[in-house]
mmCIF file of C-alpha atoms in Angstrom:
data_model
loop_
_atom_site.group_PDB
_atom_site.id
_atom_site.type_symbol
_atom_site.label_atom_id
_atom_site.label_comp_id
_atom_site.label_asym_id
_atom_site.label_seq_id
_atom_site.Cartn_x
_atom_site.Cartn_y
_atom_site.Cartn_z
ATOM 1 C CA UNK A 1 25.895 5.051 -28.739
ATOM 2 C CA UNK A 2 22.046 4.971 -27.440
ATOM 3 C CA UNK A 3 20.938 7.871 -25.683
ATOM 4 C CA UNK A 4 20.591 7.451 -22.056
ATOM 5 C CA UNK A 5 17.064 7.484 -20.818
ATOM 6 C CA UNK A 6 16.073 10.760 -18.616
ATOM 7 C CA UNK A 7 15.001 8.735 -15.675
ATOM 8 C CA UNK A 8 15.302 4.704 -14.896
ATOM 9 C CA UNK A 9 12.804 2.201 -13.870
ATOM 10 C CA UNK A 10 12.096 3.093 -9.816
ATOM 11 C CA UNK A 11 13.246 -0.474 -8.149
ATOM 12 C CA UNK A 12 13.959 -2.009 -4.946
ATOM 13 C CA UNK A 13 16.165 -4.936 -4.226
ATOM 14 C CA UNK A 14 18.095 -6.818 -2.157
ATOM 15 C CA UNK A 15 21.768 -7.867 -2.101
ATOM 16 C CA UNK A 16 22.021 -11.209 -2.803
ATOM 17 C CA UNK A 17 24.575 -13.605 -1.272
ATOM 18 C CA UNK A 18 25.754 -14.043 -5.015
ATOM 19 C CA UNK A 19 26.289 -10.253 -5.418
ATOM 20 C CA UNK A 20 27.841 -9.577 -2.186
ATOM 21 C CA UNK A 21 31.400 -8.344 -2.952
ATOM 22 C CA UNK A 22 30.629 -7.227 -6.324
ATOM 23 C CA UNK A 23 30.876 -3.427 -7.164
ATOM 24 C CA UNK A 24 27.279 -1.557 -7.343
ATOM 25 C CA UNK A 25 27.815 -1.020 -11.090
ATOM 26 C CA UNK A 26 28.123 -4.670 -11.827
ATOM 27 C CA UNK A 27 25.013 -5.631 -9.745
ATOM 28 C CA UNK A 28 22.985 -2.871 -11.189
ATOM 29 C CA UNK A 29 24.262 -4.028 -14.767
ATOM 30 C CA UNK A 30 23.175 -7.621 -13.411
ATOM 31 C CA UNK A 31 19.745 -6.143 -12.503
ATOM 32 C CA UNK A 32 19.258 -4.001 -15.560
ATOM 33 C CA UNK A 33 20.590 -5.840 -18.666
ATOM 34 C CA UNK A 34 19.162 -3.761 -21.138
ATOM 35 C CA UNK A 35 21.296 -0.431 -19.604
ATOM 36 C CA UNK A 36 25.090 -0.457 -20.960
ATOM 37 C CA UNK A 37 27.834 0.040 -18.099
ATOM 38 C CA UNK A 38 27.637 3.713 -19.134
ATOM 39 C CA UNK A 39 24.115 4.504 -18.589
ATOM 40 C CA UNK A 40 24.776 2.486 -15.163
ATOM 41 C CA UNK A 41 27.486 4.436 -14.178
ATOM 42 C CA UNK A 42 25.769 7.840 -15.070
ATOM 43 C CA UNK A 43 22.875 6.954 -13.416
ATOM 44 C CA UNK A 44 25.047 6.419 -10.159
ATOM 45 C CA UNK A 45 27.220 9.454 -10.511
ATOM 46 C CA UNK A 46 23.701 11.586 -11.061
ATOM 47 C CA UNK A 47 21.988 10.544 -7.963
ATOM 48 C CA UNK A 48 19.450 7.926 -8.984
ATOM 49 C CA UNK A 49 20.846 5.237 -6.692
ATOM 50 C CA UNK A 50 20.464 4.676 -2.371
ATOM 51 C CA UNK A 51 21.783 1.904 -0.185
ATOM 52 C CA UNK A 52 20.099 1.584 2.890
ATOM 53 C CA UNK A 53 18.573 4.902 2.586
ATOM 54 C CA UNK A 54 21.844 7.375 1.897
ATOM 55 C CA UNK A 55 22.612 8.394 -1.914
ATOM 56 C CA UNK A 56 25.572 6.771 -3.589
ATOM 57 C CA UNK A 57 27.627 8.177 -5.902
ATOM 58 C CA UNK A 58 30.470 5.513 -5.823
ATOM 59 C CA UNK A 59 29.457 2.868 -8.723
ATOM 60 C CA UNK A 60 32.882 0.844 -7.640
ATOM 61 C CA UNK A 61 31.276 0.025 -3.957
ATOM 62 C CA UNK A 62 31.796 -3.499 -3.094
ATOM 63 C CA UNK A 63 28.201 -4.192 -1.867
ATOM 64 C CA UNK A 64 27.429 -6.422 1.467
ATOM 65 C CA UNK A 65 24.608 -9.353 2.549
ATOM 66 C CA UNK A 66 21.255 -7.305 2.917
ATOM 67 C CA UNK A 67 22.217 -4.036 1.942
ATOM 68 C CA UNK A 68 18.887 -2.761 0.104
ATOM 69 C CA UNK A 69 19.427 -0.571 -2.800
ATOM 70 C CA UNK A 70 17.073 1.499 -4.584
ATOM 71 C CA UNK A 71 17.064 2.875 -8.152
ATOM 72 C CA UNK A 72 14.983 6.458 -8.096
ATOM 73 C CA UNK A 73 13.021 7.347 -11.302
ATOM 74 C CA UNK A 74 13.836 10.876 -10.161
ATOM 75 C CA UNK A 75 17.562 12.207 -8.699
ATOM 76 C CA UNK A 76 18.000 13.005 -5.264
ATOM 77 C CA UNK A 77 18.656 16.972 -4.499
ATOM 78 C CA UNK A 78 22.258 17.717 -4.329
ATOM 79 C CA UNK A 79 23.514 16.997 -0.202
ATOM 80 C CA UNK A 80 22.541 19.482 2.206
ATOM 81 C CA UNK A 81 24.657 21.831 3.559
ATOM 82 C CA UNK A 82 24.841 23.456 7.188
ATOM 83 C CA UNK A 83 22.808 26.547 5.988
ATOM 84 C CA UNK A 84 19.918 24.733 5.333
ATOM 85 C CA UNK A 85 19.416 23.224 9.187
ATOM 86 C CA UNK A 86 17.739 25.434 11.801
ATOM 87 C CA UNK A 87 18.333 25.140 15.577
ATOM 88 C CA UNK A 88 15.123 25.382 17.780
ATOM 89 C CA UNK A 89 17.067 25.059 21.059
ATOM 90 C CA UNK A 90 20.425 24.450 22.133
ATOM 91 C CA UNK A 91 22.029 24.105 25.907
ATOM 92 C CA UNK A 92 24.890 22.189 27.373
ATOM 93 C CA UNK A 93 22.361 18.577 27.433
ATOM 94 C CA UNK A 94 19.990 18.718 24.279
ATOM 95 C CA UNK A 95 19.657 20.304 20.919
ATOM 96 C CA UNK A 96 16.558 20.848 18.408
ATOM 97 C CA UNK A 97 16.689 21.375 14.845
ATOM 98 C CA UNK A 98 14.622 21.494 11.855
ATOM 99 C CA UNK A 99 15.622 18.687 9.142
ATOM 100 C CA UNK A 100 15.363 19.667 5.861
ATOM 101 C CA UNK A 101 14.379 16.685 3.330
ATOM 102 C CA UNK A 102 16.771 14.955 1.658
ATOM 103 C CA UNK A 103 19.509 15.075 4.477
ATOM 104 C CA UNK A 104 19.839 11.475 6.518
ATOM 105 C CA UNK A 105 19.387 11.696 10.319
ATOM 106 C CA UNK A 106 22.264 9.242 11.634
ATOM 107 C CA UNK A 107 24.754 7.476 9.740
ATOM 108 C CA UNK A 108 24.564 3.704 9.440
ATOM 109 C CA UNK A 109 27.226 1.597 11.158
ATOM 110 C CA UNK A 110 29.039 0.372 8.075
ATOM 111 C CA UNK A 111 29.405 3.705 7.251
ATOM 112 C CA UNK A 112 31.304 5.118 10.126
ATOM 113 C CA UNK A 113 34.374 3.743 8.575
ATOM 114 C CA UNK A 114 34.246 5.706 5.684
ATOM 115 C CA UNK A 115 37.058 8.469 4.792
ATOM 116 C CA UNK A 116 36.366 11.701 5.823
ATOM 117 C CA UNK A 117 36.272 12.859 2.096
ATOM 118 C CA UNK A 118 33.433 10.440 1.540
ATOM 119 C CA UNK A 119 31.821 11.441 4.295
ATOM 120 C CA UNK A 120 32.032 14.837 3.152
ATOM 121 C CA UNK A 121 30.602 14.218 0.147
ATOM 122 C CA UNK A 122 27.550 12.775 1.787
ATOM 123 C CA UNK A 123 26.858 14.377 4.838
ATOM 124 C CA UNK A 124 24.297 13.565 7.657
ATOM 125 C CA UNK A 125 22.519 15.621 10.319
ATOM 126 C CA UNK A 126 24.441 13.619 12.651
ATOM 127 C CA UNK A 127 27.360 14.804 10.455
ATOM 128 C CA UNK A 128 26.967 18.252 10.166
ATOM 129 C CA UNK A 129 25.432 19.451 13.711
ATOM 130 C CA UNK A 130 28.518 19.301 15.547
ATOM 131 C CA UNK A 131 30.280 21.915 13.225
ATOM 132 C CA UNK A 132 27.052 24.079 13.465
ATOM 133 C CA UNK A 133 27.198 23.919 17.211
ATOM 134 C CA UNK A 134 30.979 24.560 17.300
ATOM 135 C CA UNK A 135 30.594 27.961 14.734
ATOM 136 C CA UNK A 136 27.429 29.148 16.514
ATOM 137 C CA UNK A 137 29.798 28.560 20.192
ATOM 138 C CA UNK A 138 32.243 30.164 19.015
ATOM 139 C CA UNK A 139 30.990 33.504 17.546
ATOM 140 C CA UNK A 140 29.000 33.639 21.069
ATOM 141 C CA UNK A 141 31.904 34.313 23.104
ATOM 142 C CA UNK A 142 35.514 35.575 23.150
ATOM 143 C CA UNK A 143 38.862 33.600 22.678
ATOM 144 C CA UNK A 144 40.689 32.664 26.167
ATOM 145 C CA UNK A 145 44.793 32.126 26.714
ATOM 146 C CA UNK A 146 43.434 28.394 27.168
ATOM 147 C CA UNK A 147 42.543 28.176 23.301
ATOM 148 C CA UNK A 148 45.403 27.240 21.473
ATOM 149 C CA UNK A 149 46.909 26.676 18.648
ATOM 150 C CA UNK A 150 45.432 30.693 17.774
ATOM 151 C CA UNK A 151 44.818 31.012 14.163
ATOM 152 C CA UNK A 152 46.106 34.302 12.989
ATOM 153 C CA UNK A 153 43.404 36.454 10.303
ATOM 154 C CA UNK A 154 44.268 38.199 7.548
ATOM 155 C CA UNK A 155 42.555 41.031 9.277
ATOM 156 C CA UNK A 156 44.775 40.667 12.427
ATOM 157 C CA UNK A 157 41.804 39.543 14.575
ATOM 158 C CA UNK A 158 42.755 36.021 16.554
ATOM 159 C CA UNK A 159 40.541 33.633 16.897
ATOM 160 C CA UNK A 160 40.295 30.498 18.705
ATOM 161 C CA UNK A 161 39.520 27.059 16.531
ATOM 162 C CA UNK A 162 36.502 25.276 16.970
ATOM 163 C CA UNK A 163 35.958 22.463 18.859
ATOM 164 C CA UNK A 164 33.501 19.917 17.248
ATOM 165 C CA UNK A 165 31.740 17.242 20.400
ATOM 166 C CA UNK A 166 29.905 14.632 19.126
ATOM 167 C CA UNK A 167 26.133 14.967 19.015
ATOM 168 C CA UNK A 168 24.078 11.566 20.608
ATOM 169 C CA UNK A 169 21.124 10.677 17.930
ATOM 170 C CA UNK A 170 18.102 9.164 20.114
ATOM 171 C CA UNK A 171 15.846 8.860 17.410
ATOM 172 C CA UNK A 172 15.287 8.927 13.038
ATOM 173 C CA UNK A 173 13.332 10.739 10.631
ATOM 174 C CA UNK A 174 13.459 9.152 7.192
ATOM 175 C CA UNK A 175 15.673 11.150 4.676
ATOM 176 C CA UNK A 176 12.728 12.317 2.904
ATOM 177 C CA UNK A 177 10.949 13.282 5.545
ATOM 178 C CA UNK A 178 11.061 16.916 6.747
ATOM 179 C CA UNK A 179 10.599 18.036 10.461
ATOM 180 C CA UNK A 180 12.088 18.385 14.096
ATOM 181 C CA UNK A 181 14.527 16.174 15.426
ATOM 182 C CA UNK A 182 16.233 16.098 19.091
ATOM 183 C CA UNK A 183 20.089 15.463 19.506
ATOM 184 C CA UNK A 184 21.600 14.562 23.076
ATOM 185 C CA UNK A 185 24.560 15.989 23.693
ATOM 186 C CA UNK A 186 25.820 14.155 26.781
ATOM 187 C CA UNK A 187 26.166 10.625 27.845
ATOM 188 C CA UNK A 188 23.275 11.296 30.933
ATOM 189 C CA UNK A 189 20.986 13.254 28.384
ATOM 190 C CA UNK A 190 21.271 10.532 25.650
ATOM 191 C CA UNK A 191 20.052 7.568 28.081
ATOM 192 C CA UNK A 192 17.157 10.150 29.430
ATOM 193 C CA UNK A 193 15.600 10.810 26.285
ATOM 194 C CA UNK A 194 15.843 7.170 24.673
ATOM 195 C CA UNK A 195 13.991 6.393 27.821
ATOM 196 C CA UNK A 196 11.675 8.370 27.100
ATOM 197 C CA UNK A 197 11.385 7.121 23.262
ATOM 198 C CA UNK A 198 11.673 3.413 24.205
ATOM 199 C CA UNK A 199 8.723 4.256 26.850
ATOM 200 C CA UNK A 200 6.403 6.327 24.374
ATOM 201 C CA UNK A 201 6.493 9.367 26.591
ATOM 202 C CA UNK A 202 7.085 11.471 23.554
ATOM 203 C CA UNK A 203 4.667 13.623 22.075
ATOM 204 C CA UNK A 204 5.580 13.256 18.107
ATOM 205 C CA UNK A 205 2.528 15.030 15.596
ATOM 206 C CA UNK A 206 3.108 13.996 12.134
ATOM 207 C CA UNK A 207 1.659 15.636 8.706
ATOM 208 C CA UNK A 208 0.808 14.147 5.569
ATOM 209 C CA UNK A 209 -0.641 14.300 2.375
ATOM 210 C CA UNK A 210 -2.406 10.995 1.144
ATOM 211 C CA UNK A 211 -4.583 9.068 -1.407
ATOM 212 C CA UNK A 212 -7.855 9.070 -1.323
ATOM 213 C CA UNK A 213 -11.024 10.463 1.740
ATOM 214 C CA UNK A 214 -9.447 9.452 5.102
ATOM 215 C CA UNK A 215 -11.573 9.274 8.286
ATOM 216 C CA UNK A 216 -10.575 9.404 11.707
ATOM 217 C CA UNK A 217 -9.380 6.599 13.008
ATOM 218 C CA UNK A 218 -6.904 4.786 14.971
ATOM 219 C CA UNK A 219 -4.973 2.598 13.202
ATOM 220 C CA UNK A 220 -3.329 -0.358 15.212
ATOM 221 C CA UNK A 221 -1.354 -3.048 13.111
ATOM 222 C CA UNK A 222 1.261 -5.308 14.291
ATOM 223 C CA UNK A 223 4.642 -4.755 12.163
ATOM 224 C CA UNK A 224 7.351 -7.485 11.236
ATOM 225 C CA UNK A 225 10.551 -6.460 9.508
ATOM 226 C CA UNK A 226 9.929 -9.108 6.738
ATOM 227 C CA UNK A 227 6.546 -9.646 5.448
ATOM 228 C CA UNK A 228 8.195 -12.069 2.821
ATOM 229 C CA UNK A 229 9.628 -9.856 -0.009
ATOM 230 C CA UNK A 230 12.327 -8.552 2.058
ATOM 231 C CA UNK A 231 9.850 -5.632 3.149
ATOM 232 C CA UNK A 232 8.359 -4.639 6.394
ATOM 233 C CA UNK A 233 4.823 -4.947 6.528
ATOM 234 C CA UNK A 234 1.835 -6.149 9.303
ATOM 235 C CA UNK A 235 0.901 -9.407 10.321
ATOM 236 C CA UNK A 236 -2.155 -11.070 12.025
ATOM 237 C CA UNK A 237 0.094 -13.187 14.025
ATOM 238 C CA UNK A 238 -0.462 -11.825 17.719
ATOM 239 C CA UNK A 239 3.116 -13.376 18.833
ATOM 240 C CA UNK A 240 5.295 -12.215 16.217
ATOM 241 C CA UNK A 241 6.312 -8.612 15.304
ATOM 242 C CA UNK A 242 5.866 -5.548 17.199
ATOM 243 C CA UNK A 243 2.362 -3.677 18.059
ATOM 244 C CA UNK A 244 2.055 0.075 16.448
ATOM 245 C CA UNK A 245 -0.458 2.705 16.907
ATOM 246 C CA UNK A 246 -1.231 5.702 14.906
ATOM 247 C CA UNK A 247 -3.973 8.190 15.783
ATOM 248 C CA UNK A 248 -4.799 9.314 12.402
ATOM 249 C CA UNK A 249 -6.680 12.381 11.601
ATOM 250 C CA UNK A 250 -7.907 14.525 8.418
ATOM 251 C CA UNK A 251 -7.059 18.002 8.566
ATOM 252 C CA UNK A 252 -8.099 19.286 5.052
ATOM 253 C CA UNK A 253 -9.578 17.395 1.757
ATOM 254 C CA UNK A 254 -7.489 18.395 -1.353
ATOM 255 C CA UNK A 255 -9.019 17.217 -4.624
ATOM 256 C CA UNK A 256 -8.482 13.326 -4.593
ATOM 257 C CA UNK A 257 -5.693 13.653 -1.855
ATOM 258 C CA UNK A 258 -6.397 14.062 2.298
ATOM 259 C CA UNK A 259 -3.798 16.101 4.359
ATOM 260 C CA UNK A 260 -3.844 14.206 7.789
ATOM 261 C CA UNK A 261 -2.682 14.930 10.911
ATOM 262 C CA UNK A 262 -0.925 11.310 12.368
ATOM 263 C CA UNK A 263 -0.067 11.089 16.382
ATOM 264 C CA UNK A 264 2.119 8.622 17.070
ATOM 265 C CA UNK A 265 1.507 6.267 20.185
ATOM 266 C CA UNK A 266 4.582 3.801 19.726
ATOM 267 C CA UNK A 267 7.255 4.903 17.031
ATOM 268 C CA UNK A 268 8.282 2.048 15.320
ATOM 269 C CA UNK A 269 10.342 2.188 12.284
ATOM 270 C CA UNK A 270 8.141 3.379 8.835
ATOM 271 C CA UNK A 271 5.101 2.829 10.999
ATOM 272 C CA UNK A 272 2.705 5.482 9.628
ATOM 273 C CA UNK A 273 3.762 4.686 6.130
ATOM 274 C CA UNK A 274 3.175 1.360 6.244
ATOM 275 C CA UNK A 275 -0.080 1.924 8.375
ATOM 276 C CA UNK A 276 -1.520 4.084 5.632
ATOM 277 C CA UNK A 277 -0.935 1.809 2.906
ATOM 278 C CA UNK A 278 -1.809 -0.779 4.552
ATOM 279 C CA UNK A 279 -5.537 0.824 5.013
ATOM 280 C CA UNK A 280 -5.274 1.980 1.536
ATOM 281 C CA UNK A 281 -4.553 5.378 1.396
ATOM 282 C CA UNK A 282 -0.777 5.691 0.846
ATOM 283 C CA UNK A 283 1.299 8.809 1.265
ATOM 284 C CA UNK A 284 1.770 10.489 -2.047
ATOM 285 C CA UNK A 285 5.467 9.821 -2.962
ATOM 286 C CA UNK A 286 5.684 6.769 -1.378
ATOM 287 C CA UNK A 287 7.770 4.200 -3.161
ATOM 288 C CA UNK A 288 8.657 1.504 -0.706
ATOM 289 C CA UNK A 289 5.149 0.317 0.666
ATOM 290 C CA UNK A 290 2.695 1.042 -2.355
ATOM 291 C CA UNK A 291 4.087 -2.270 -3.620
ATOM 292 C CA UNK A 292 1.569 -4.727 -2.334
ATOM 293 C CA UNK A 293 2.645 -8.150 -1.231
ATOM 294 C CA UNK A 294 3.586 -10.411 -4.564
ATOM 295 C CA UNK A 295 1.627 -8.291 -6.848
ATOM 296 C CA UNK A 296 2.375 -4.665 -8.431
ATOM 297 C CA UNK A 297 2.782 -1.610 -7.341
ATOM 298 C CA UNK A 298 -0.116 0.838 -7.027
ATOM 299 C CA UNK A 299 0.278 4.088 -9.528
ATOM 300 C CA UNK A 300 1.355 7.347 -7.783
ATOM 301 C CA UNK A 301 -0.559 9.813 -9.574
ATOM 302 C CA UNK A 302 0.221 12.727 -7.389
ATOM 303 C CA UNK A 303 3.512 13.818 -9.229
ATOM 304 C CA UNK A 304 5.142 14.096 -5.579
ATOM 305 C CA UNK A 305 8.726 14.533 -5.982
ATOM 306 C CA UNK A 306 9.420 13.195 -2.425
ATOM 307 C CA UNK A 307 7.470 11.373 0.241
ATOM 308 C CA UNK A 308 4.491 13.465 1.482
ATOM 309 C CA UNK A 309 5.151 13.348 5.334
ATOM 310 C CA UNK A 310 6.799 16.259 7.804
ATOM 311 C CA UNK A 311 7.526 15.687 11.881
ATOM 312 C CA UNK A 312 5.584 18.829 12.883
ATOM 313 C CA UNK A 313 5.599 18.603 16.627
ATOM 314 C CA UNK A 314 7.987 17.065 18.717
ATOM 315 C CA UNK A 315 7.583 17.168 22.603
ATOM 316 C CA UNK A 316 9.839 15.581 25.619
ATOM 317 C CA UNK A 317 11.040 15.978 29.101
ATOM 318 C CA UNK A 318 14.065 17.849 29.820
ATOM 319 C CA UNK A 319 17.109 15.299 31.089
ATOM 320 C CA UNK A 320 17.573 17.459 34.310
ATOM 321 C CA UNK A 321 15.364 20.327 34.320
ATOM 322 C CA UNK A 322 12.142 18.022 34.134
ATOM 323 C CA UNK A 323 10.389 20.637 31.736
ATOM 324 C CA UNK A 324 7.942 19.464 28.876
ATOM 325 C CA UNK A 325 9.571 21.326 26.069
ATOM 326 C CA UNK A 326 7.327 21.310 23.214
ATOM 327 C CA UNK A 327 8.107 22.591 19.631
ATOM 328 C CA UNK A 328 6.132 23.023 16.085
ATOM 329 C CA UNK A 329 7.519 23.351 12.828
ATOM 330 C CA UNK A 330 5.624 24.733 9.963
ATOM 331 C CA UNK A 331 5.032 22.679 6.860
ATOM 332 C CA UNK A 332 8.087 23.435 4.743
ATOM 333 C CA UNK A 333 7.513 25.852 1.543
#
């Protein structure tokens, strides 16, 4: 039998109504004739493969209309596990943690059906801050008569079980993207603070390494969900899309690459990735929006193993309190 390749073709692609149904293996088999079902299949079950932005490990998934699914030249990092997130702050409304890359904010809808085992074996922030929360409540105080069932220890200590509440996501950071993320944690709290992001009261800072000598500028571009290849892009039309504004900024000039600081004055979905590349200096390890429109994609010399971008300060009004709490986050090692 042929030797499987070390790393695919990176690709992007969407479902198409004569694929929808079909299992992920088949379509990717479709896709890539030249791969045998093996190599397919191995290529699933090693992390190469994402459907709307969470890895997939299942090559039997019946796929759906407009799922988009990526092959990765590179594997994904094994999922996160509850170690690897930091809280900032935690009270009874909000909570502020530091995402690691690789680990998906917020689950997508047709996911929240999934068995728990799959769910498991995928985890999201969304996922796995309630059971932080519920471990770090629970070694902060003592057990009451009112917790039952007790758990008996081997130790004869008694215990009372966690209790895992829901955590309210009010905004996204890409999976590859590193930084701080807010969590509501109440009903009230959750309709305060996506106020706050629907308003742009928010004070987001954003770092990232790019292509190429970037000046200071402000970078406002309209952006439209399909820019006709299925990607979001800009458009000139002043009645379609949404406007986005990004206060760009260079912080330090490495070699052929720019590390620059990006303020966000609306936060619309990939907005400073597709802003950059748009101007021409795309983030190093971007994959999505260094294809240009109907032509090919621009090289990625850098050798970045994931996209180039961290949320390094994140500021917001407290739900009741009416504080500005403001936090920073160091670029991760």
């Amino acid at each position: 039998a042929a030797a499987v390749p070390e790393k695919p073709a990176a690709q992007v692609f969407h479902v198409e109504e004569a694929e929808v149904g079909k299992t992920l293996a088949a379509v990717l088999r479709g896709r890539m004739p030249k791969l045998s079902w093996s190599q397919v299949e191995r290529y699933v079950r090693n992390r190469h493969v994402m459907i709307h932005g969470n890895v997939t490990c299942d090559e039997r998934r019946r796929l759906k209309a407009g799922e988009v699914i990526k092959v990765l030249e590179h594997p994904t990092a094994p999922a996160a596990r509850e170690e690897d997130v930091k809280i900032r702050y935690v009270d009874d409304l909000v909570v502020v943690v530091e995402k690691p890359a690789g680990l998906t904010s917020v689950r997508h809808e047709e996911e929240r059906q999934w068995k728990d085992s799959r769910k498991n074996a995928q985890p999201t922030l969304e996922d796995l801050l309630p059971r932080i929360l519920a471990k770090r409540e629970k070694g902060n105080r003592r057990p009451s008569k009112a917790d039952k069932p007790w758990k008996k220890l081997k130790d004869g200590d008694q215990r009372a079980p966690s209790r895992t509440h829901p955590v309210r996501p009010v905004h996204r950071l890409d999976r590859e993207t590193s930084g701080l993320m807010v969590f509501a944690r109440t009903v009230p709290a959750e309709r305060h603070l996506g106020l706050q992001f629907r308003a742009h009261t928010t004070y987001r800072r954003y770092l990232a390494l790019v292509e190429g000598d970037v000046s200071a500028q402000t970078i406002s571009l309209r952006l439209i969900r399909d820019r006709g290849d299925g990607r979001r892009g800009i458009t000139d039309d002043p009645t379609a899309g949404k406007s986005a504004v990004t206060h760009v900024t260079p912080v330090e000039k490495i070699g052929d690459y720019t590390l620059v600081e990006c303020r966000l004055e609306t936060g619309r979905t990939h907005q400073i990735r597709i802003h950059l590349a748009e101007i021409g200096h795309p983030l190093c390890g971007e994959k999505v929006y260094r294809q240009r429109l109907f032509k090919g994609a621009l090289p990625d010399k850098s050798g970045a193993p994931r996209l180039a971008l961290h949320a390094a300060e994140l500021g917001f009004v407290h739900p009741t309190s009416g504080e500005e709490l403001r936090f920073s986050m160091p670029l991760p090692v």
